[in-house]
Amino acid sequence: MTITLDSLEPALSVRQVLTLERVLAGEPEVVAGAQHLDRPVRWVHVAEAADVGVMLTGGEMVLTTGVLLAGDEDKQAEYVRSLHRAEAAAVVLGLGRAFPAAPDVMRRAAERCGLPMVVLHRPFPFAELTEEVQSRLVRRKFAAVSLSEAVRTELTALITAGAPLQRLLDEVARHSACPVVVTNLAHRVLGTAGERPAVDDVLRDWERIARQAGGVEGDGWIRAELGGRGERWGRIVLCGYRGDTATGRLLADRAAEALVLHRMLAGGAACSWEEQSAQSLLTDLVSGVVPARQLLPRARAAGLPVNRRTFVPLVVRDGDPARLERLLRLLGLPGLVAELADGATAVLLSLPRDQDAGALAVHFATRLRTETGPENTVVAAAEPRAAWDDVPTGLREAQHVADAVADSCAVLDLPPVVRLKDVHLRGLIRLLRDDPHVQSFAERELDGLLRETDEDLLSVLRTYLATGRNKSRTAQLHHVSRPALYRRLESIQVRLGVDLDDFEQAASVHIALLAHDAQQQ
């Protein structure tokens, strides 16, 4: 999109022009159209002819002494109507020899047309007013162009440096000093920037506000379309911009150009913006840094149903977020997907309260394990939550369960959906992994193996204990013969100084190994 100087709207309204020092010297009085004083003034023009409208292109503040209109009420009325048809911003009448007071015909015509009419009670050189306003308009136009180029340069530099979407939006919000929202065509929020309280206020009832503001710009709501090659795929909205509309439109257009370029360089993957939005939201929920109640507007704006719903927090180990998104769409399950750290992906389902949340979670997990293989994927879940405020605790519980079985899913007989009750001792040890006494115990019990860091023997020991000391299963999983396994087990017992056939000693080593593994994660 190309923006030229001629296409910019001015930054002065009729009201602002009337507050200029030179204008105040003429003692201006608004006699009609006072409710339209915020109209933008594109230019100032001196004109006396009755058919002045044919010389205008719209947005002009017209100055006249009325010398050619005196004594002819028809001409006076036509003069005002002509200005209205030309979409003039206002008419300013200098009182004096032609009109000692505001003519009623012109005043009534201006009121009917909604055209601001101002009279100057003291003689005033129109040339001074024209010079003052024109110079201000030109300076502001060039200032707007300068700002536009500065924004373009900064955003382009960020894109070249590989900055994420959020960094670009933060820069746009800094220049606009108002909340910035990026949405898809269905009004689903893909990204936001700005002061968090202000953003939350905007998002609190986002869908209604967005649709209401849809095709018009008012109260500082300025939007620009995102797309290319004849196809639109989103929009950026400046929410409550307090500067003049022309500059705001420039900022929105420059931001749109940058976002389109950002998407092109990312391979056109607009869905990645949705993933980033979901990741930011779920990460904030898991961390607990931001209270859940404050995140509710973001969740609603991201398209997650939140009213009278049951929330099912899931964490999938080694799950591809894109595959999980597709599976949710295929099954018709509303939810958000976001990749967390260490190969974990959070999935937050939002289900109607009359549906069986547990059964749907199992159905989701079963379909996923069918596609990926049960040995490759662990689906951990917390108990369904009826209140949004309980979702962060649920996500952390699901993450804890997933982490507790992360290293042993291949040797454990796990259900499709693993819950806290399924992790038993592993879950407890993981919760205690940072306790110095537990750490000391693990080091002491496993010292004979850890001192030489024999990963092969540690792996055999881990499998042997996880399978309930099943030698056949352990040999099978490690692809060795039973005699070879016996030799390794003997070596382990010698190094640790224990008898693994003794239940209590084996249990002690098992607990120590669980603690050691938990500390490595």
Short mmCIF file of C-alpha atoms in Angstrom, two decimals:
data_model
loop_
_atom_site.label_atom_id
_atom_site.label_comp_id
_atom_site.label_asym_id
_atom_site.label_seq_id
_atom_site.Cartn_x
_atom_site.Cartn_y
_atom_site.Cartn_z
CA MET A 1 0.00 0.00 0.00
CA THR A 2 1.37 3.45 -0.92
CA ILE A 3 0.61 6.56 1.09
CA THR A 4 1.40 9.96 -0.40
CA LEU A 5 1.34 13.42 1.09
CA ASP A 6 -1.77 14.33 -0.88
CA SER A 7 -3.67 11.37 0.53
CA LEU A 8 -3.13 12.42 4.15
CA GLU A 9 -5.92 14.09 6.06
CA PRO A 10 -5.02 17.21 8.09
CA ALA A 11 -4.51 17.10 11.80
CA LEU A 12 -6.57 20.20 12.72
CA SER A 13 -10.28 20.20 13.51
CA VAL A 14 -12.59 23.19 13.23
CA ARG A 15 -12.54 23.41 17.02
CA GLN A 16 -8.73 23.50 17.06
CA VAL A 17 -8.59 26.22 14.41
CA LEU A 18 -10.91 28.39 16.50
CA THR A 19 -8.52 28.17 19.46
CA LEU A 20 -5.53 29.55 17.52
CA GLU A 21 -4.25 32.84 18.93
CA ARG A 22 -4.67 34.71 15.67
CA VAL A 23 -8.25 33.51 15.32
CA LEU A 24 -9.12 34.40 18.91
CA ALA A 25 -8.10 37.97 18.10
CA GLY A 26 -11.12 38.14 15.79
CA GLU A 27 -13.51 37.17 18.63
CA PRO A 28 -15.05 34.11 16.90
CA GLU A 29 -18.55 32.97 17.77
CA VAL A 30 -20.14 29.71 16.64
CA VAL A 31 -23.69 30.51 15.53
CA ALA A 32 -24.65 27.19 13.87
CA GLY A 33 -23.53 23.54 13.67
CA ALA A 34 -21.78 23.59 17.06
CA GLN A 35 -22.12 19.79 17.33
CA HIS A 36 -19.87 19.35 14.26
CA LEU A 37 -16.81 21.30 15.38
CA ASP A 38 -14.60 18.19 15.38
CA ARG A 39 -14.69 17.98 11.60
CA PRO A 40 -11.16 17.87 10.14
CA VAL A 41 -9.95 20.90 8.24
CA ARG A 42 -8.02 19.92 5.12
CA TRP A 43 -7.43 23.42 3.83
CA VAL A 44 -8.48 27.10 4.23
CA HIS A 45 -10.07 28.88 1.27
CA VAL A 46 -11.39 32.43 0.72
CA ALA A 47 -14.50 32.53 -1.47
CA GLU A 48 -17.40 34.95 -2.05
CA ALA A 49 -19.29 33.51 -5.05
CA ALA A 50 -22.70 31.99 -4.39
CA ASP A 51 -21.77 28.75 -6.22
CA VAL A 52 -18.54 28.36 -4.26
CA GLY A 53 -19.06 24.60 -3.93
CA VAL A 54 -17.86 23.92 -7.47
CA MET A 55 -14.40 25.16 -6.47
CA LEU A 56 -14.06 22.87 -3.44
CA THR A 57 -13.05 19.24 -3.00
CA GLY A 58 -14.17 18.75 0.61
CA GLY A 59 -12.76 19.49 4.03
CA GLU A 60 -12.12 23.20 3.44
CA MET A 61 -12.78 25.94 5.98
CA VAL A 62 -14.23 28.71 3.81
CA LEU A 63 -13.68 32.38 4.73
CA THR A 64 -15.97 35.11 3.42
CA THR A 65 -16.99 38.71 4.08
CA GLY A 66 -20.34 38.11 2.35
CA VAL A 67 -19.90 41.25 0.26
CA LEU A 68 -21.43 39.55 -2.81
CA LEU A 69 -24.26 38.05 -0.77
CA ALA A 70 -25.60 41.14 0.99
CA GLY A 71 -29.21 41.99 0.25
CA ASP A 72 -30.01 38.66 -1.46
CA GLU A 73 -31.36 36.02 0.90
CA ASP A 74 -31.64 33.43 -1.86
CA LYS A 75 -27.93 33.78 -2.63
CA GLN A 76 -27.14 33.57 1.09
CA ALA A 77 -29.06 30.29 1.48
CA GLU A 78 -27.60 28.87 -1.74
CA TYR A 79 -24.09 29.80 -0.60
CA VAL A 80 -24.49 27.64 2.54
CA ARG A 81 -26.15 24.78 0.63
CA SER A 82 -23.34 24.86 -1.92
CA LEU A 83 -20.78 24.49 0.87
CA HIS A 84 -22.75 21.61 2.34
CA ARG A 85 -22.89 19.79 -1.00
CA ALA A 86 -19.13 20.20 -1.36
CA GLU A 87 -18.62 18.76 2.16
CA ALA A 88 -16.86 21.84 3.42
CA ALA A 89 -15.61 21.69 7.01
CA ALA A 90 -17.01 25.08 8.09
CA VAL A 91 -17.79 28.61 6.96
CA VAL A 92 -16.33 31.68 8.68
CA LEU A 93 -18.08 35.04 8.09
CA GLY A 94 -16.25 38.25 8.90
CA LEU A 95 -18.76 40.79 10.20
CA GLY A 96 -18.45 44.38 9.02
CA ARG A 97 -19.76 46.46 6.15
CA ALA A 98 -21.75 43.65 4.45
CA PHE A 99 -23.15 42.02 7.56
CA PRO A 100 -23.05 43.77 10.94
CA ALA A 101 -24.53 40.59 12.52
CA ALA A 102 -24.95 36.97 11.54
CA PRO A 103 -27.66 36.81 8.84
CA ASP A 104 -30.57 34.64 9.96
CA VAL A 105 -30.97 33.02 6.54
CA MET A 106 -27.40 31.76 6.49
CA ARG A 107 -27.50 30.72 10.14
CA ARG A 108 -30.73 28.72 9.71
CA ALA A 109 -29.48 27.09 6.50
CA ALA A 110 -26.20 26.11 8.18
CA GLU A 111 -28.05 24.65 11.16
CA ARG A 112 -30.28 22.59 8.86
CA CYS A 113 -27.27 21.31 6.92
CA GLY A 114 -25.19 20.63 10.03
CA LEU A 115 -22.46 22.96 8.73
CA PRO A 116 -20.46 24.79 11.42
CA MET A 117 -20.88 28.54 10.91
CA VAL A 118 -18.60 30.99 12.72
CA VAL A 119 -18.74 34.77 12.74
CA LEU A 120 -15.82 37.08 13.57
CA HIS A 121 -16.89 40.12 15.56
CA ARG A 122 -13.69 42.10 15.00
CA PRO A 123 -12.06 42.95 11.67
CA PHE A 124 -9.53 40.30 10.88
CA PRO A 125 -7.06 39.87 7.98
CA PHE A 126 -8.03 36.60 6.33
CA ALA A 127 -4.49 36.30 5.00
CA GLU A 128 -3.16 35.86 8.54
CA LEU A 129 -5.63 33.08 9.28
CA THR A 130 -4.89 31.37 5.98
CA GLU A 131 -1.13 31.58 6.54
CA GLU A 132 -1.38 30.27 10.12
CA VAL A 133 -3.59 27.30 9.33
CA GLN A 134 -1.85 26.35 6.09
CA SER A 135 1.58 26.34 7.71
CA ARG A 136 0.35 24.23 10.57
CA LEU A 137 -1.29 21.77 8.21
CA VAL A 138 1.81 21.43 6.08
CA ARG A 139 4.05 20.96 9.13
CA ARG A 140 1.77 18.30 10.53
CA LYS A 141 1.54 16.49 7.24
CA PHE A 142 5.29 16.32 6.90
CA ALA A 143 5.59 15.33 10.57
CA ALA A 144 3.15 12.49 9.92
CA VAL A 145 5.13 11.35 6.88
CA SER A 146 8.36 11.53 8.91
CA LEU A 147 6.79 9.46 11.68
CA SER A 148 5.51 7.00 9.12
CA GLU A 149 8.96 6.50 7.65
CA ALA A 150 10.52 6.16 11.10
CA VAL A 151 8.00 3.45 12.03
CA ARG A 152 8.57 1.66 8.75
CA THR A 153 12.35 1.71 9.27
CA GLU A 154 12.12 0.42 12.83
CA LEU A 155 9.68 -2.38 11.99
CA THR A 156 11.69 -3.44 8.95
CA ALA A 157 14.84 -3.61 11.09
CA LEU A 158 13.05 -5.81 13.61
CA ILE A 159 11.81 -8.15 10.87
CA THR A 160 15.29 -8.37 9.35
CA ALA A 161 16.66 -9.27 12.79
CA GLY A 162 14.14 -12.12 13.05
CA ALA A 163 12.01 -10.52 15.77
CA PRO A 164 8.80 -12.36 16.74
CA LEU A 165 5.33 -10.96 16.15
CA GLN A 166 5.06 -9.73 19.73
CA ARG A 167 8.12 -7.52 19.38
CA LEU A 168 6.62 -5.83 16.31
CA LEU A 169 3.30 -5.25 18.06
CA ASP A 170 5.07 -3.81 21.11
CA GLU A 171 6.79 -1.29 18.84
CA VAL A 172 3.48 -0.31 17.20
CA ALA A 173 1.87 0.09 20.63
CA ARG A 174 4.77 2.30 21.75
CA HIS A 175 4.24 4.67 18.83
CA SER A 176 0.44 4.68 19.03
CA ALA A 177 0.22 4.84 22.85
CA CYS A 178 -2.91 2.70 22.80
CA PRO A 179 -3.81 -1.02 22.82
CA VAL A 180 -3.04 -2.83 19.57
CA VAL A 181 -4.92 -5.97 18.56
CA VAL A 182 -4.34 -8.33 15.62
CA THR A 183 -7.20 -10.63 14.64
CA ASN A 184 -8.17 -13.07 11.94
CA LEU A 185 -11.28 -12.45 9.84
CA ALA A 186 -13.45 -14.20 12.45
CA HIS A 187 -12.33 -11.60 15.04
CA ARG A 188 -10.26 -14.19 16.93
CA VAL A 189 -7.37 -12.39 18.61
CA LEU A 190 -3.94 -13.49 17.38
CA GLY A 191 -1.85 -10.95 19.23
CA THR A 192 -2.05 -7.90 21.49
CA ALA A 193 0.27 -5.19 22.76
CA GLY A 194 0.06 -2.18 25.02
CA GLU A 195 -0.45 -1.51 28.70
CA ARG A 196 -1.93 -4.71 30.11
CA PRO A 197 -4.88 -3.11 32.03
CA ALA A 198 -5.89 -1.18 28.91
CA VAL A 199 -5.57 -4.29 26.73
CA ASP A 200 -7.68 -6.30 29.17
CA ASP A 201 -10.37 -3.61 29.11
CA VAL A 202 -10.48 -3.87 25.31
CA LEU A 203 -10.57 -7.67 25.31
CA ARG A 204 -13.19 -8.03 28.04
CA ASP A 205 -16.03 -7.92 25.52
CA TRP A 206 -13.93 -8.15 22.40
CA GLU A 207 -16.21 -9.94 19.95
CA ARG A 208 -19.11 -7.55 20.45
CA ILE A 209 -16.82 -4.49 20.34
CA ALA A 210 -14.98 -5.75 17.26
CA ARG A 211 -18.15 -6.46 15.31
CA GLN A 212 -19.69 -3.17 16.40
CA ALA A 213 -16.60 -1.27 15.29
CA GLY A 214 -16.41 -3.46 12.19
CA GLY A 215 -16.75 -1.13 9.24
CA VAL A 216 -16.44 2.32 10.79
CA GLU A 217 -13.72 4.25 12.54
CA GLY A 218 -14.71 6.27 15.55
CA ASP A 219 -13.54 7.04 19.08
CA GLY A 220 -10.00 6.33 17.99
CA TRP A 221 -10.66 2.83 16.62
CA ILE A 222 -8.50 2.61 13.52
CA ARG A 223 -7.95 -0.58 11.58
CA ALA A 224 -5.99 -1.77 8.59
CA GLU A 225 -6.52 -4.95 6.63
CA LEU A 226 -3.88 -7.68 6.42
CA GLY A 227 -3.50 -9.61 3.20
CA GLY A 228 -2.00 -9.73 -0.23
CA ARG A 229 -2.60 -10.92 -3.76
CA GLY A 230 -6.28 -10.13 -3.49
CA GLU A 231 -6.80 -12.17 -0.32
CA ARG A 232 -7.47 -10.78 3.16
CA TRP A 233 -6.62 -12.93 6.17
CA GLY A 234 -6.71 -10.58 9.15
CA ARG A 235 -6.60 -7.03 10.45
CA ILE A 236 -4.74 -4.85 12.91
CA VAL A 237 -6.70 -2.47 15.11
CA LEU A 238 -5.52 0.56 17.07
CA CYS A 239 -8.00 0.69 19.96
CA GLY A 240 -8.71 4.16 21.29
CA TYR A 241 -5.97 6.07 19.45
CA ARG A 242 -5.91 9.62 20.85
CA GLY A 243 -3.98 11.40 18.12
CA ASP A 244 -5.46 12.71 14.90
CA THR A 245 -7.09 10.17 12.64
CA ALA A 246 -4.70 10.73 9.74
CA THR A 247 -1.61 9.87 11.79
CA GLY A 248 -3.37 6.92 13.35
CA ARG A 249 -4.30 5.61 9.94
CA LEU A 250 -0.69 6.02 8.83
CA LEU A 251 0.53 4.02 11.83
CA ALA A 252 -2.02 1.28 11.21
CA ASP A 253 -1.08 1.05 7.53
CA ARG A 254 2.64 0.93 8.25
CA ALA A 255 2.05 -1.75 10.87
CA ALA A 256 -0.04 -3.74 8.40
CA GLU A 257 2.73 -3.58 5.81
CA ALA A 258 5.22 -4.90 8.37
CA LEU A 259 2.95 -7.72 9.52
CA VAL A 260 2.32 -8.86 5.96
CA LEU A 261 6.07 -8.89 5.33
CA HIS A 262 6.64 -10.76 8.60
CA ARG A 263 4.15 -13.40 7.53
CA MET A 264 5.66 -13.72 4.05
CA LEU A 265 9.13 -14.27 5.49
CA ALA A 266 7.69 -16.89 7.86
CA GLY A 267 6.36 -18.86 4.90
CA GLY A 268 2.81 -17.53 5.10
CA ALA A 269 2.03 -19.45 8.28
CA ALA A 270 -0.56 -17.16 9.82
CA CYS A 271 -1.60 -20.03 12.07
CA SER A 272 1.75 -19.66 13.85
CA TRP A 273 0.42 -16.36 15.21
CA GLU A 274 -2.50 -18.27 16.71
CA GLU A 275 -0.01 -20.72 18.19
CA GLN A 276 2.01 -17.88 19.68
CA SER A 277 -1.13 -16.36 21.16
CA ALA A 278 -2.17 -19.69 22.71
CA GLN A 279 1.37 -20.31 23.96
CA SER A 280 1.53 -16.93 25.68
CA LEU A 281 -1.85 -17.48 27.34
CA LEU A 282 -1.22 -21.06 28.52
CA THR A 283 2.32 -20.24 29.66
CA ASP A 284 0.95 -17.42 31.80
CA LEU A 285 -1.71 -19.78 33.19
CA VAL A 286 0.84 -22.47 34.07
CA SER A 287 3.29 -20.03 35.64
CA GLY A 288 0.68 -18.43 37.88
CA VAL A 289 2.47 -15.07 37.57
CA VAL A 290 -0.73 -13.48 36.26
CA PRO A 291 -3.95 -14.29 38.17
CA ALA A 292 -6.31 -16.47 36.14
CA ARG A 293 -9.09 -13.91 36.46
CA GLN A 294 -6.97 -11.34 34.61
CA LEU A 295 -6.33 -13.82 31.79
CA LEU A 296 -10.01 -14.51 31.19
CA PRO A 297 -10.46 -11.68 28.63
CA ARG A 298 -7.48 -12.98 26.64
CA ALA A 299 -8.89 -16.50 26.64
CA ARG A 300 -12.29 -15.31 25.47
CA ALA A 301 -10.75 -13.12 22.77
CA ALA A 302 -8.60 -16.05 21.61
CA GLY A 303 -11.80 -17.93 20.78
CA LEU A 304 -11.98 -20.22 23.83
CA PRO A 305 -15.53 -20.65 25.18
CA VAL A 306 -15.43 -19.76 28.88
CA ASN A 307 -19.04 -19.35 30.04
CA ARG A 308 -20.61 -22.35 31.83
CA ARG A 309 -17.89 -24.71 30.65
CA THR A 310 -15.88 -27.62 32.03
CA PHE A 311 -12.14 -27.23 31.52
CA VAL A 312 -9.92 -30.28 31.03
CA PRO A 313 -6.19 -29.53 31.45
CA LEU A 314 -3.97 -31.91 29.49
CA VAL A 315 -0.22 -32.12 28.93
CA VAL A 316 1.10 -34.27 26.08
CA ARG A 317 4.70 -35.47 26.07
CA ASP A 318 6.43 -35.55 22.69
CA GLY A 319 3.28 -34.41 20.90
CA ASP A 320 3.39 -32.27 17.76
CA PRO A 321 1.30 -29.11 18.42
CA ALA A 322 0.13 -28.96 14.79
CA ARG A 323 -1.05 -32.59 14.96
CA LEU A 324 -2.87 -31.87 18.22
CA GLU A 325 -4.58 -28.83 16.68
CA ARG A 326 -5.75 -30.91 13.71
CA LEU A 327 -7.03 -33.65 15.99
CA LEU A 328 -9.04 -31.18 18.06
CA ARG A 329 -10.65 -29.80 14.91
CA LEU A 330 -11.34 -33.31 13.62
CA LEU A 331 -13.03 -34.33 16.86
CA GLY A 332 -14.87 -31.01 17.19
CA LEU A 333 -13.34 -30.29 20.60
CA PRO A 334 -12.92 -26.58 21.48
CA GLY A 335 -9.54 -25.92 23.02
CA LEU A 336 -6.16 -24.24 22.94
CA VAL A 337 -2.81 -25.91 22.19
CA ALA A 338 0.58 -24.52 23.15
CA GLU A 339 4.08 -25.95 23.27
CA LEU A 340 5.71 -25.68 26.67
CA ALA A 341 9.31 -26.40 27.64
CA ASP A 342 11.11 -29.77 27.51
CA GLY A 343 8.97 -31.44 24.85
CA ALA A 344 5.66 -30.92 26.62
CA THR A 345 2.55 -29.51 24.94
CA ALA A 346 -0.37 -28.13 26.92
CA VAL A 347 -3.92 -28.72 25.70
CA LEU A 348 -6.81 -26.96 27.44
CA LEU A 349 -10.20 -28.37 26.47
CA SER A 350 -13.35 -26.31 27.04
CA LEU A 351 -16.43 -28.53 27.04
CA PRO A 352 -20.15 -27.98 27.65
CA ARG A 353 -21.04 -29.01 31.18
CA ASP A 354 -23.51 -31.66 30.02
CA GLN A 355 -20.74 -33.63 28.25
CA ASP A 356 -18.65 -36.38 29.84
CA ALA A 357 -15.30 -34.61 30.15
CA GLY A 358 -13.43 -37.74 31.25
CA ALA A 359 -14.72 -39.85 28.37
CA LEU A 360 -13.90 -37.16 25.80
CA ALA A 361 -10.36 -36.82 27.18
CA VAL A 362 -9.88 -40.60 26.85
CA HIS A 363 -11.29 -40.50 23.31
CA PHE A 364 -8.86 -37.72 22.37
CA ALA A 365 -5.91 -39.59 23.89
CA THR A 366 -6.86 -42.90 22.25
CA ARG A 367 -7.08 -41.31 18.81
CA LEU A 368 -3.74 -39.58 19.35
CA ARG A 369 -2.00 -42.77 20.49
CA THR A 370 -3.48 -44.63 17.52
CA GLU A 371 -1.84 -42.13 15.17
CA THR A 372 1.51 -41.85 16.91
CA GLY A 373 1.91 -45.17 18.73
CA PRO A 374 1.35 -45.70 22.48
CA GLU A 375 5.06 -45.96 23.15
CA ASN A 376 5.67 -42.47 21.74
CA THR A 377 3.03 -40.37 23.42
CA VAL A 378 1.93 -39.76 27.00
CA VAL A 379 -1.29 -37.85 27.65
CA ALA A 380 -1.47 -36.61 31.23
CA ALA A 381 -4.55 -34.97 32.68
CA ALA A 382 -5.79 -33.27 35.79
CA GLU A 383 -9.33 -33.69 37.01
CA PRO A 384 -11.82 -31.50 35.09
CA ARG A 385 -12.23 -27.98 36.47
CA ALA A 386 -15.60 -26.23 36.63
CA ALA A 387 -14.11 -22.85 37.57
CA TRP A 388 -11.70 -20.86 35.42
CA ASP A 389 -9.71 -19.84 38.50
CA ASP A 390 -8.81 -23.52 39.05
CA VAL A 391 -7.36 -24.01 35.56
CA PRO A 392 -3.74 -22.98 36.45
CA THR A 393 -3.60 -25.56 39.24
CA GLY A 394 -4.98 -28.17 36.85
CA LEU A 395 -2.40 -27.42 34.17
CA ARG A 396 0.44 -27.64 36.70
CA GLU A 397 -0.94 -30.94 37.98
CA ALA A 398 -1.11 -32.35 34.45
CA GLN A 399 2.44 -31.16 33.80
CA HIS A 400 3.62 -32.83 37.01
CA VAL A 401 2.00 -36.12 36.00
CA ALA A 402 3.53 -35.98 32.52
CA ASP A 403 6.98 -35.27 33.91
CA ALA A 404 6.68 -38.07 36.47
CA VAL A 405 6.35 -40.76 33.79
CA ALA A 406 8.38 -39.07 31.03
CA ASP A 407 11.36 -41.41 31.20
CA SER A 408 9.48 -44.64 31.80
CA CYS A 409 6.49 -44.60 29.47
CA ALA A 410 7.99 -47.39 27.33
CA VAL A 411 8.22 -49.82 30.25
CA LEU A 412 5.10 -48.83 32.21
CA ASP A 413 1.63 -50.12 31.44
CA LEU A 414 -0.06 -46.73 31.33
CA PRO A 415 -3.74 -45.95 30.64
CA PRO A 416 -4.61 -43.73 27.64
CA VAL A 417 -4.91 -40.76 30.00
CA VAL A 418 -2.50 -40.72 32.93
CA ARG A 419 -3.71 -39.00 36.09
CA LEU A 420 -2.19 -38.21 39.46
CA LYS A 421 -3.46 -41.46 40.96
CA ASP A 422 -1.56 -43.41 38.27
CA VAL A 423 1.92 -42.08 39.07
CA HIS A 424 2.04 -43.30 42.69
CA LEU A 425 5.58 -43.16 44.08
CA ARG A 426 6.97 -41.41 40.98
CA GLY A 427 4.73 -38.44 41.59
CA LEU A 428 5.73 -38.14 45.23
CA ILE A 429 9.44 -38.40 44.47
CA ARG A 430 9.17 -35.73 41.81
CA LEU A 431 7.54 -33.37 44.28
CA LEU A 432 10.40 -34.01 46.74
CA ARG A 433 13.24 -33.92 44.22
CA ASP A 434 14.63 -30.58 45.44
CA ASP A 435 14.78 -31.66 49.08
CA PRO A 436 18.44 -31.88 50.16
CA HIS A 437 17.76 -35.04 52.18
CA VAL A 438 16.29 -36.77 49.11
CA GLN A 439 19.22 -35.65 46.97
CA SER A 440 21.71 -36.92 49.53
CA PHE A 441 19.85 -40.25 49.77
CA ALA A 442 19.92 -40.74 45.99
CA GLU A 443 23.64 -39.97 45.77
CA ARG A 444 24.44 -42.36 48.60
CA GLU A 445 22.35 -45.27 47.30
CA LEU A 446 23.59 -45.00 43.68
CA ASP A 447 27.15 -43.93 44.35
CA GLY A 448 28.66 -47.13 42.98
CA LEU A 449 27.08 -46.53 39.57
CA LEU A 450 27.16 -42.75 39.46
CA ARG A 451 30.85 -42.58 40.29
CA GLU A 452 31.68 -44.26 36.97
CA THR A 453 28.64 -42.77 35.16
CA ASP A 454 27.82 -46.08 33.50
CA GLU A 455 24.67 -45.07 31.59
CA ASP A 456 24.16 -48.57 30.18
CA LEU A 457 23.94 -50.16 33.63
CA LEU A 458 21.75 -47.31 34.89
CA SER A 459 19.38 -47.87 31.97
CA VAL A 460 19.21 -51.64 32.66
CA LEU A 461 18.57 -50.99 36.35
CA ARG A 462 15.87 -48.43 35.52
CA THR A 463 14.03 -50.88 33.23
CA TYR A 464 14.44 -53.83 35.59
CA LEU A 465 12.89 -51.97 38.53
CA ALA A 466 10.17 -50.28 36.43
CA THR A 467 8.99 -53.66 35.11
CA GLY A 468 8.69 -55.05 38.61
CA ARG A 469 12.04 -56.93 38.34
CA ASN A 470 10.83 -58.86 35.30
CA LYS A 471 14.02 -60.30 33.80
CA SER A 472 12.43 -61.56 30.57
CA ARG A 473 10.78 -58.21 29.84
CA THR A 474 13.99 -56.32 30.68
CA ALA A 475 16.10 -58.51 28.39
CA GLN A 476 13.55 -58.05 25.61
CA LEU A 477 13.47 -54.26 25.94
CA HIS A 478 17.29 -54.03 25.91
CA HIS A 479 17.67 -56.58 23.11
CA VAL A 480 20.06 -58.81 25.06
CA SER A 481 20.01 -62.48 26.01
CA ARG A 482 19.02 -63.54 29.50
CA PRO A 483 22.61 -64.67 30.37
CA ALA A 484 23.89 -61.24 29.26
CA LEU A 485 21.23 -59.56 31.42
CA TYR A 486 22.19 -61.71 34.43
CA ARG A 487 25.81 -60.56 34.07
CA ARG A 488 24.77 -56.93 34.01
CA LEU A 489 22.49 -57.32 37.02
CA GLU A 490 25.31 -59.02 38.89
CA SER A 491 27.62 -56.14 38.06
CA ILE A 492 25.02 -53.65 39.29
CA GLN A 493 24.59 -55.49 42.59
CA VAL A 494 28.33 -55.63 43.15
CA ARG A 495 28.82 -51.93 42.48
CA LEU A 496 25.91 -50.90 44.67
CA GLY A 497 26.54 -53.52 47.36
CA VAL A 498 22.89 -54.62 47.39
CA ASP A 499 20.81 -57.71 46.75
CA LEU A 500 18.12 -56.82 44.22
CA ASP A 501 16.20 -59.99 45.11
CA ASP A 502 15.60 -58.46 48.52
CA PHE A 503 12.41 -56.41 48.28
CA GLU A 504 13.42 -53.69 50.75
CA GLN A 505 16.86 -53.18 49.19
CA ALA A 506 15.39 -53.16 45.68
CA ALA A 507 12.74 -50.66 46.81
CA SER A 508 15.42 -48.41 48.31
CA VAL A 509 17.44 -48.45 45.08
CA HIS A 510 14.27 -47.85 43.06
CA ILE A 511 13.37 -44.76 45.11
CA ALA A 512 16.91 -43.44 44.81
CA LEU A 513 16.86 -43.94 41.03
CA LEU A 514 13.50 -42.17 40.72
CA ALA A 515 14.88 -39.26 42.73
CA HIS A 516 18.05 -39.14 40.60
CA ASP A 517 16.02 -39.11 37.36
CA ALA A 518 13.69 -36.42 38.69
CA GLN A 519 16.64 -34.20 39.53
CA GLN A 520 17.94 -34.46 35.96
CA GLN A 521 14.73 -33.05 34.46
#
